[in-house]
Tab-separated table of C-alpha atoms in Angstrom:
chain	number	residue	atom	x	y	z
A	1	MET	CA	0.000	0.000	0.000
A	2	GLY	CA	1.206	3.484	-0.676
A	3	GLY	CA	1.533	6.103	2.044
A	4	GLN	CA	-1.131	8.654	2.918
A	5	GLY	CA	-1.914	10.832	-0.074
A	6	GLU	CA	-0.112	8.505	-2.545
A	7	PRO	CA	-1.757	6.466	-5.350
A	8	PRO	CA	-2.369	2.792	-4.612
A	9	GLU	CA	0.286	1.852	-7.049
A	10	GLY	CA	2.721	4.191	-5.360
A	11	THR	CA	4.535	7.060	-6.865
A	12	SER	CA	4.817	6.773	-10.583
A	13	GLU	CA	8.204	6.393	-12.092
A	14	GLY	CA	9.838	9.717	-12.868
A	15	ALA	CA	7.585	11.658	-10.455
A	16	PRO	CA	9.255	14.125	-8.111
A	17	ALA	CA	10.117	12.894	-4.679
A	18	GLY	CA	7.727	13.592	-1.878
A	19	GLY	CA	4.703	13.368	-4.201
A	20	GLU	CA	4.823	17.030	-5.316
A	21	ASP	CA	2.889	17.666	-8.489
A	22	GLU	CA	4.895	19.628	-11.009
A	23	TYR	CA	1.614	21.213	-12.226
A	24	ARG	CA	0.513	22.379	-8.823
A	25	SER	CA	1.545	25.945	-9.632
A	26	VAL	CA	-0.969	26.118	-12.469
A	27	VAL	CA	-3.923	24.636	-10.587
A	28	PHE	CA	-6.552	27.360	-9.918
A	29	ASP	CA	-8.426	27.622	-6.684
A	30	GLU	CA	-12.202	27.494	-6.361
A	31	SER	CA	-12.696	31.295	-6.204
A	32	PHE	CA	-10.828	31.728	-9.470
A	33	VAL	CA	-12.976	29.075	-11.134
A	34	ARG	CA	-16.189	30.687	-9.921
A	35	ALA	CA	-15.106	34.060	-11.215
A	36	ALA	CA	-14.420	32.738	-14.728
A	37	ARG	CA	-16.699	34.236	-17.355
A	38	LEU	CA	-16.530	31.081	-19.527
A	39	GLN	CA	-17.663	27.724	-18.136
A	40	GLU	CA	-17.361	24.353	-19.795
A	41	TYR	CA	-20.543	22.321	-20.140
A	42	SER	CA	-20.654	19.074	-18.218
A	43	ALA	CA	-20.543	15.753	-20.065
A	44	GLN	CA	-24.273	15.299	-19.581
A	45	GLU	CA	-24.964	18.799	-20.895
A	46	ARG	CA	-22.764	18.225	-23.926
A	47	MET	CA	-24.901	15.203	-24.818
A	48	GLY	CA	-27.779	17.557	-25.480
A	49	ASP	CA	-28.236	19.990	-28.321
A	50	HIS	CA	-25.528	22.380	-27.282
A	51	ALA	CA	-23.360	23.317	-30.177
A	52	HIS	CA	-20.659	24.877	-28.101
A	53	ALA	CA	-18.443	23.285	-25.540
A	54	VAL	CA	-18.532	26.309	-23.247
A	55	ARG	CA	-21.062	28.850	-22.083
A	56	ARG	CA	-20.740	32.477	-20.949
A	57	ARG	CA	-21.616	33.064	-17.350
A	58	ALA	CA	-23.569	36.088	-16.206
A	59	VAL	CA	-21.348	38.798	-14.790
A	60	ARG	CA	-22.069	39.635	-11.214
A	61	HIS	CA	-22.511	43.346	-10.717
A	62	ARG	CA	-20.608	44.890	-7.931
A	63	TYR	CA	-22.676	47.354	-5.989
A	64	LEU	CA	-21.253	50.418	-4.216
A	65	SER	CA	-21.454	50.506	-0.477
A	66	LYS	CA	-23.937	52.837	1.203
A	67	GLN	CA	-21.137	55.141	2.278
A	68	ALA	CA	-19.917	55.492	-1.296
A	69	VAL	CA	-23.439	56.233	-2.555
A	70	ILE	CA	-23.927	58.929	0.105
A	71	LEU	CA	-20.567	60.490	-0.776
A	72	VAL	CA	-21.453	60.612	-4.480
A	73	LEU	CA	-24.805	62.243	-3.677
A	74	LEU	CA	-23.163	64.854	-1.458
A	75	ILE	CA	-20.675	65.763	-4.185
A	76	ALA	CA	-23.493	66.047	-6.733
A	77	VAL	CA	-25.534	68.303	-4.442
A	78	ALA	CA	-22.524	70.525	-3.717
A	79	PHE	CA	-21.692	70.810	-7.400
A	80	GLY	CA	-25.285	71.670	-8.288
A	81	THR	CA	-25.445	74.293	-5.552
A	82	ALA	CA	-22.236	75.912	-6.805
A	83	ILE	CA	-23.658	76.161	-10.324
A	84	TYR	CA	-26.945	77.630	-9.022
A	85	MET	CA	-25.158	80.233	-6.928
A	86	GLY	CA	-23.009	81.206	-9.860
A	87	VAL	CA	-25.977	81.717	-12.177
A	88	ARG	CA	-28.355	83.347	-9.719
A	89	HIS	CA	-27.279	85.754	-6.995
A	90	PRO	CA	-28.987	85.021	-3.675
A	91	TYR	CA	-29.917	88.694	-3.239
A	92	GLN	CA	-32.540	90.438	-5.311
A	93	ASN	CA	-31.005	92.444	-8.128
A	94	PRO	CA	-32.116	96.082	-8.272
A	95	VAL	CA	-34.498	96.889	-11.079
A	96	ALA	CA	-32.776	99.159	-13.590
A	97	GLN	CA	-34.563	102.502	-13.842
A	98	ARG	CA	-34.398	104.204	-17.188
A	99	PRO	CA	-33.015	107.757	-16.875
A	100	GLU	CA	-35.544	110.532	-17.355
A	101	SER	CA	-35.129	113.305	-19.883
A	102	LEU	CA	-33.462	116.396	-18.502
A	103	ARG	CA	-35.956	119.170	-17.755
A	104	MET	CA	-34.315	122.579	-18.168
A	105	THR	CA	-35.181	126.230	-17.656
A	106	VAL	CA	-33.012	129.193	-18.675
A	107	ILE	CA	-34.121	132.652	-17.501
A	108	PRO	CA	-32.353	135.780	-18.876
A	109	LEU	CA	-31.984	138.661	-16.447
A	110	ALA	CA	-32.062	142.117	-18.013
A	111	PRO	CA	-30.191	145.009	-16.283
A	112	PRO	CA	-32.131	148.130	-15.287
A	113	GLY	CA	-29.417	150.396	-16.711
A	114	PRO	CA	-25.987	150.336	-18.388
A	115	VAL	CA	-23.723	147.441	-17.392
A	116	PRO	CA	-20.928	148.577	-15.025
A	117	GLY	CA	-17.367	148.100	-16.275
A	118	ALA	CA	-13.757	148.474	-15.188
A	119	GLU	CA	-10.360	147.971	-16.755
A	120	LYS	CA	-9.322	145.453	-14.104
A	121	SER	CA	-11.389	142.376	-13.303
A	122	ALA	CA	-10.175	142.354	-9.704
A	123	GLU	CA	-11.727	145.780	-9.192
A	124	LEU	CA	-15.058	144.517	-10.474
A	125	TYR	CA	-15.044	141.529	-8.145
A	126	GLU	CA	-14.016	143.680	-5.188
A	127	HIS	CA	-17.101	145.879	-5.579
A	128	SER	CA	-19.551	143.041	-6.191
A	129	PRO	CA	-21.360	140.459	-4.010
A	130	ALA	CA	-18.789	137.937	-5.311
A	131	ALA	CA	-15.933	139.625	-3.435
A	132	GLN	CA	-15.727	136.794	-0.893
A	133	PHE	CA	-16.305	133.978	-3.367
A	134	ARG	CA	-13.515	131.476	-3.918
A	135	VAL	CA	-11.844	131.008	-7.291
A	136	GLY	CA	-12.606	128.106	-9.622
A	137	ALA	CA	-13.216	124.562	-8.385
A	138	LYS	CA	-12.244	125.609	-4.838
A	139	GLY	CA	-15.607	127.357	-4.632
A	140	ILE	CA	-17.451	124.042	-5.053
A	141	ASN	CA	-17.045	122.605	-1.589
A	142	LEU	CA	-17.782	118.962	-0.860
A	143	PRO	CA	-19.773	118.490	2.344
A	144	SER	CA	-19.070	115.692	4.784
A	145	ALA	CA	-20.360	112.377	3.467
A	146	HIS	CA	-22.559	110.406	5.843
A	147	ARG	CA	-23.797	106.899	5.193
A	148	THR	CA	-27.493	106.375	4.545
A	149	SER	CA	-29.719	103.358	5.141
A	150	HIS	CA	-28.518	101.594	1.986
A	151	PHE	CA	-25.386	103.486	0.873
A	152	SER	CA	-21.954	103.689	2.485
A	153	ASP	CA	-19.922	106.824	3.205
A	154	GLY	CA	-17.788	106.060	0.158
A	155	GLN	CA	-20.792	105.753	-2.156
A	156	VAL	CA	-22.261	109.044	-0.937
A	157	MET	CA	-18.908	110.736	-1.447
A	158	SER	CA	-18.681	109.234	-4.944
A	159	ALA	CA	-22.040	110.817	-5.833
A	160	LEU	CA	-20.986	114.208	-4.461
A	161	THR	CA	-17.632	114.055	-6.265
A	162	THR	CA	-19.239	113.194	-9.596
A	163	ALA	CA	-21.693	116.083	-9.228
A	164	LYS	CA	-18.809	118.450	-8.482
A	165	ASP	CA	-16.846	117.175	-11.476
A	166	TYR	CA	-19.821	117.843	-13.730
A	167	LEU	CA	-20.159	121.379	-12.387
A	168	VAL	CA	-16.449	122.021	-12.969
A	169	GLU	CA	-16.462	120.650	-16.515
A	170	SER	CA	-19.737	122.306	-17.541
A	171	SER	CA	-19.270	125.698	-15.841
A	172	LEU	CA	-15.537	126.376	-15.444
A	173	ASP	CA	-13.688	124.734	-18.352
A	174	PRO	CA	-12.484	127.575	-20.657
A	175	ASP	CA	-12.874	125.383	-23.762
A	176	VAL	CA	-16.500	124.677	-22.866
A	177	LEU	CA	-17.239	128.315	-21.974
A	178	THR	CA	-15.947	129.607	-25.281
A	179	GLY	CA	-18.098	127.279	-27.392
A	180	GLY	CA	-15.477	124.613	-28.009
A	181	THR	CA	-15.491	121.038	-26.794
A	182	VAL	CA	-18.394	119.533	-24.840
A	183	ARG	CA	-16.825	116.092	-24.355
A	184	SER	CA	-15.497	116.754	-20.847
A	185	ALA	CA	-19.066	117.239	-19.582
A	186	ARG	CA	-20.628	114.623	-21.844
A	187	ILE	CA	-18.565	111.691	-20.556
A	188	LEU	CA	-19.892	112.272	-17.026
A	189	LEU	CA	-23.508	111.621	-18.064
A	190	ASP	CA	-25.361	108.332	-17.945
A	191	PRO	CA	-25.086	106.734	-21.440
A	192	GLN	CA	-28.869	106.643	-21.791
A	193	GLN	CA	-28.986	110.468	-21.671
A	194	LEU	CA	-26.442	110.960	-24.424
A	195	ASP	CA	-29.024	110.933	-27.232
A	196	GLN	CA	-30.822	113.884	-25.649
A	197	PHE	CA	-27.496	115.633	-25.035
A	198	ASP	CA	-26.349	115.193	-28.646
A	199	GLU	CA	-29.737	116.207	-30.042
A	200	SER	CA	-29.605	119.408	-27.980
A	201	PHE	CA	-26.389	120.513	-29.662
A	202	ALA	CA	-27.302	119.266	-33.135
A	203	HIS	CA	-30.781	120.842	-33.106
A	204	PRO	CA	-31.194	123.368	-30.264
A	205	ALA	CA	-34.799	124.132	-29.331
A	206	ALA	CA	-36.595	126.203	-26.700
A	207	ASP	CA	-38.749	123.256	-25.643
A	208	GLY	CA	-37.400	122.733	-22.145
A	209	ARG	CA	-35.542	119.597	-23.285
A	210	HIS	CA	-32.973	120.571	-25.933
A	211	ALA	CA	-31.207	123.794	-24.908
A	212	PRO	CA	-27.404	123.509	-24.835
A	213	THR	CA	-27.360	126.189	-22.120
A	214	GLY	CA	-29.399	123.818	-19.958
A	215	TRP	CA	-26.531	121.310	-20.002
A	216	LEU	CA	-23.637	123.755	-19.599
A	217	VAL	CA	-22.532	127.390	-19.656
A	218	ARG	CA	-21.182	128.662	-22.953
A	219	PHE	CA	-20.852	132.041	-24.589
A	220	ASP	CA	-20.902	133.138	-28.205
A	221	PRO	CA	-17.143	133.173	-29.000
A	222	THR	CA	-17.651	135.736	-31.769
A	223	LYS	CA	-19.015	138.269	-29.283
A	224	THR	CA	-17.547	137.406	-25.886
A	225	ALA	CA	-14.185	136.430	-24.393
A	226	LEU	CA	-13.012	135.710	-20.848
A	227	ALA	CA	-11.252	138.708	-19.334
A	228	THR	CA	-9.635	136.453	-16.732
A	229	PRO	CA	-9.672	132.707	-16.126
A	230	GLY	CA	-10.286	133.234	-12.401
A	231	ILE	CA	-14.032	132.566	-12.168
A	232	ARG	CA	-15.620	133.235	-8.769
A	233	VAL	CA	-17.895	130.484	-7.363
A	234	ASN	CA	-20.030	129.927	-4.300
A	235	GLY	CA	-22.725	127.385	-3.453
A	236	THR	CA	-23.778	124.140	-1.834
A	237	LEU	CA	-24.086	120.413	-2.522
A	238	ARG	CA	-26.480	118.094	-0.709
A	239	ALA	CA	-26.955	114.320	-1.026
A	240	THR	CA	-30.058	112.341	-0.018
A	241	GLU	CA	-31.247	108.754	-0.429
A	242	THR	CA	-34.556	108.467	-2.285
A	243	ASP	CA	-34.845	104.675	-2.181
A	244	ARG	CA	-32.698	101.613	-1.522
A	245	ASN	CA	-31.099	101.845	-4.997
A	246	THR	CA	-30.953	105.597	-5.637
A	247	LEU	CA	-29.065	108.625	-4.387
A	248	GLU	CA	-29.872	112.197	-5.392
A	249	VAL	CA	-27.563	115.205	-5.226
A	250	THR	CA	-28.847	118.781	-5.393
A	251	SER	CA	-26.454	121.589	-6.274
A	252	ASP	CA	-27.041	125.338	-6.035
A	253	HIS	CA	-24.108	127.495	-7.186
A	254	THR	CA	-23.521	131.014	-8.416
A	255	PHE	CA	-20.760	131.515	-10.988
A	256	VAL	CA	-19.427	135.002	-11.718
A	257	TYR	CA	-17.434	135.546	-14.927
A	258	ALA	CA	-15.346	138.562	-15.927
A	259	LEU	CA	-15.952	139.178	-19.666
A	260	ARG	CA	-14.858	141.546	-22.396
A	261	PRO	CA	-15.650	141.916	-26.113
A	262	ALA	CA	-14.046	139.229	-28.300
A	263	GLY	CA	-11.161	140.238	-30.564
A	264	GLU	CA	-10.216	143.362	-28.626
A	265	GLY	CA	-7.202	143.955	-26.417
A	266	ASP	CA	-6.969	144.250	-22.663
A	267	HIS	CA	-7.478	148.011	-22.820
A	268	VAL	CA	-11.257	147.662	-23.107
A	269	LYS	CA	-13.350	147.553	-19.987
A	270	ALA	CA	-14.442	144.246	-18.535
A	271	SER	CA	-17.785	143.489	-16.945
A	272	LEU	CA	-19.233	140.782	-14.740
A	273	PHE	CA	-21.711	138.163	-15.843
A	274	THR	CA	-23.546	136.073	-13.246
A	275	VAL	CA	-25.000	132.598	-13.730
A	276	ARG	CA	-26.892	130.812	-11.003
A	277	ARG	CA	-27.298	127.077	-11.659
A	278	GLU	CA	-29.495	124.722	-9.685
A	279	LEU	CA	-28.996	121.118	-10.774
A	280	GLN	CA	-30.517	117.874	-9.579
A	281	PHE	CA	-28.546	114.644	-10.144
A	282	ARG	CA	-29.630	111.044	-9.668
A	283	PHE	CA	-27.300	108.075	-9.148
A	284	ASP	CA	-28.079	104.375	-9.256
A	285	ARG	CA	-25.454	101.813	-8.283
A	286	ASP	CA	-24.126	101.513	-11.851
A	287	ASP	CA	-23.713	105.311	-12.045
A	288	LEU	CA	-21.722	105.294	-8.808
A	289	ARG	CA	-19.482	102.520	-10.089
A	290	MET	CA	-18.937	104.167	-13.499
A	291	HIS	CA	-18.481	107.745	-12.151
A	292	GLN	CA	-21.490	108.978	-14.121
A	293	ALA	CA	-24.667	110.876	-13.297
A	294	GLU	CA	-28.239	111.265	-14.495
A	295	LEU	CA	-29.067	114.959	-14.771
A	296	LEU	CA	-32.769	115.396	-13.961
A	297	VAL	CA	-33.339	119.141	-13.552
A	298	SER	CA	-31.371	122.187	-14.692
A	299	TYR	CA	-32.560	125.622	-13.604
A	300	THR	CA	-30.495	128.643	-14.734
A	301	GLN	CA	-30.710	132.397	-14.153
A	302	ALA	CA	-28.202	134.429	-16.136
A	303	GLY	CA	-27.516	138.128	-16.623
A	304	PRO	CA	-27.049	140.744	-17.722
A	305	LEU	CA	-28.903	139.654	-20.884
A	306	THR	CA	-31.657	141.154	-22.960
A	307	CYS	CA	-35.027	139.486	-22.800
A	308	SER	CA	-35.001	139.178	-26.580
A	309	ALA	CA	-31.623	137.431	-26.644
A	310	ASP	CA	-31.471	133.806	-27.715
A	311	ALA	CA	-30.322	132.059	-24.537
A	312	VAL	CA	-31.009	128.560	-25.841
A	313	ASN	CA	-27.898	127.748	-27.862
A	314	GLN	CA	-25.362	130.262	-26.486
A	315	LEU	CA	-25.333	133.100	-23.993
A	316	ARG	CA	-24.756	136.597	-25.444
A	317	PRO	CA	-24.131	138.801	-22.396
A	318	LEU	CA	-24.511	142.552	-22.355
A	319	LEU	CA	-21.004	143.913	-21.830
A	320	ALA	CA	-19.639	147.044	-20.157
A	321	GLY	CA	-21.660	150.163	-21.057
A	322	GLN	CA	-24.428	148.258	-22.852
A	323	LYS	CA	-28.018	148.241	-21.671
A	324	ALA	CA	-31.164	146.284	-22.370
A	325	LYS	CA	-34.051	147.689	-24.368
A	326	ALA	CA	-36.601	146.409	-21.910
A	327	GLY	CA	-36.465	144.638	-18.602
A	328	GLY	CA	-38.524	141.839	-17.137
A	329	PRO	CA	-41.456	141.906	-14.730
A	330	ALA	CA	-39.427	142.087	-11.496
A	331	GLY	CA	-35.962	142.550	-10.071
A	332	THR	CA	-34.343	139.100	-9.718
A	333	ASP	CA	-31.211	138.620	-7.673
A	334	PRO	CA	-29.173	135.571	-8.812
A	335	TYR	CA	-27.233	135.739	-5.524
A	336	ALA	CA	-30.398	135.211	-3.483
A	337	THR	CA	-32.236	131.973	-2.801
A	338	GLY	CA	-35.618	131.238	-4.321
A	339	ALA	CA	-36.652	130.401	-7.848
A	340	ALA	CA	-37.884	132.842	-10.465
A	341	THR	CA	-40.798	131.751	-12.622
A	342	ALA	CA	-40.770	134.351	-15.392
A	343	LEU	CA	-39.404	133.695	-18.859
A	344	CYS	CA	-37.287	136.832	-18.413
A	345	GLY	CA	-36.429	138.747	-15.277
A	346	SER	CA	-34.987	142.087	-14.346
A	347	LEU	CA	-31.501	141.910	-12.835
A	348	ALA	CA	-31.476	143.444	-9.376
A	349	GLU	CA	-29.254	146.507	-9.007
A	350	GLY	CA	-27.517	144.982	-5.982
A	351	ALA	CA	-26.381	142.015	-8.071
A	352	GLN	CA	-23.972	144.189	-10.062
A	353	PRO	CA	-20.729	145.939	-9.078
A	354	SER	CA	-21.260	149.324	-7.443
A	355	PHE	CA	-18.626	152.054	-7.549
């Protein structure tokens, strides 16, 4: 008898000692056999109608664990939330409000007598109500900016600064005053008001909507020249919040210009010309970000002018020694507060230099 584990006949001749099978290394275990995708038919099955010796076994699907499924769902939810937040802001976007058309009024003020003149502009200013006014942009003082319910200190200051810049460019720039460029004032306006602005200069009209002198101060360069670039200015700026998305700035300034006839030397007498401008600006959040403004109301009193003068396209002041043919219904002081309602007023005597 052979030993335990040996064939009855004993170890075959030529077999390795100890009964080791030289093919043991290529014998597959049971798990490998079960995992095989091809399976040979049994002898009994091959006796049937099977044409093939093997069959394909169904592949067992491996299912993810619950933890893996939960992780995948969490990632999907986070990814979807990120996309949603990127497309839609969680806060309500302000409704864009279309800028209104500028409403403008220009009132000429006729002098009661001849316009006072002097050879030196400083002498004129010294004897006028503008004696204590500051020169140029220094006369447009910015008030302290205080936060509102929905706007920060910086946003309020941005509105005030933009309003001041518009006043400087539209009332103090020598190129604008002498009928030259208008671009420096134009670029400070909300883009949706530019059509009205351009139409005003292309086709001026006394309709309360399309007067160039409602947008800015400019003189007829063929008749008038600046006697000195030092324009005297005094006035106020005030900012208020009208709703959660809008700031308004109201300006009230008096500008006093020293003028002389165009094309003549410095030997001719100069005279003063006074323009009081009351402007109302509106700012939405885009205007604040872009350093632009919507100009809603422009109210101007200017003199000395004649009531018959065309004050729509350009201002044609009465210069030293000239006088108006007829005055308006009442004496109007452009240095005083209050709004005139006449189409032409009479310039108060106290509003001119007195010698």
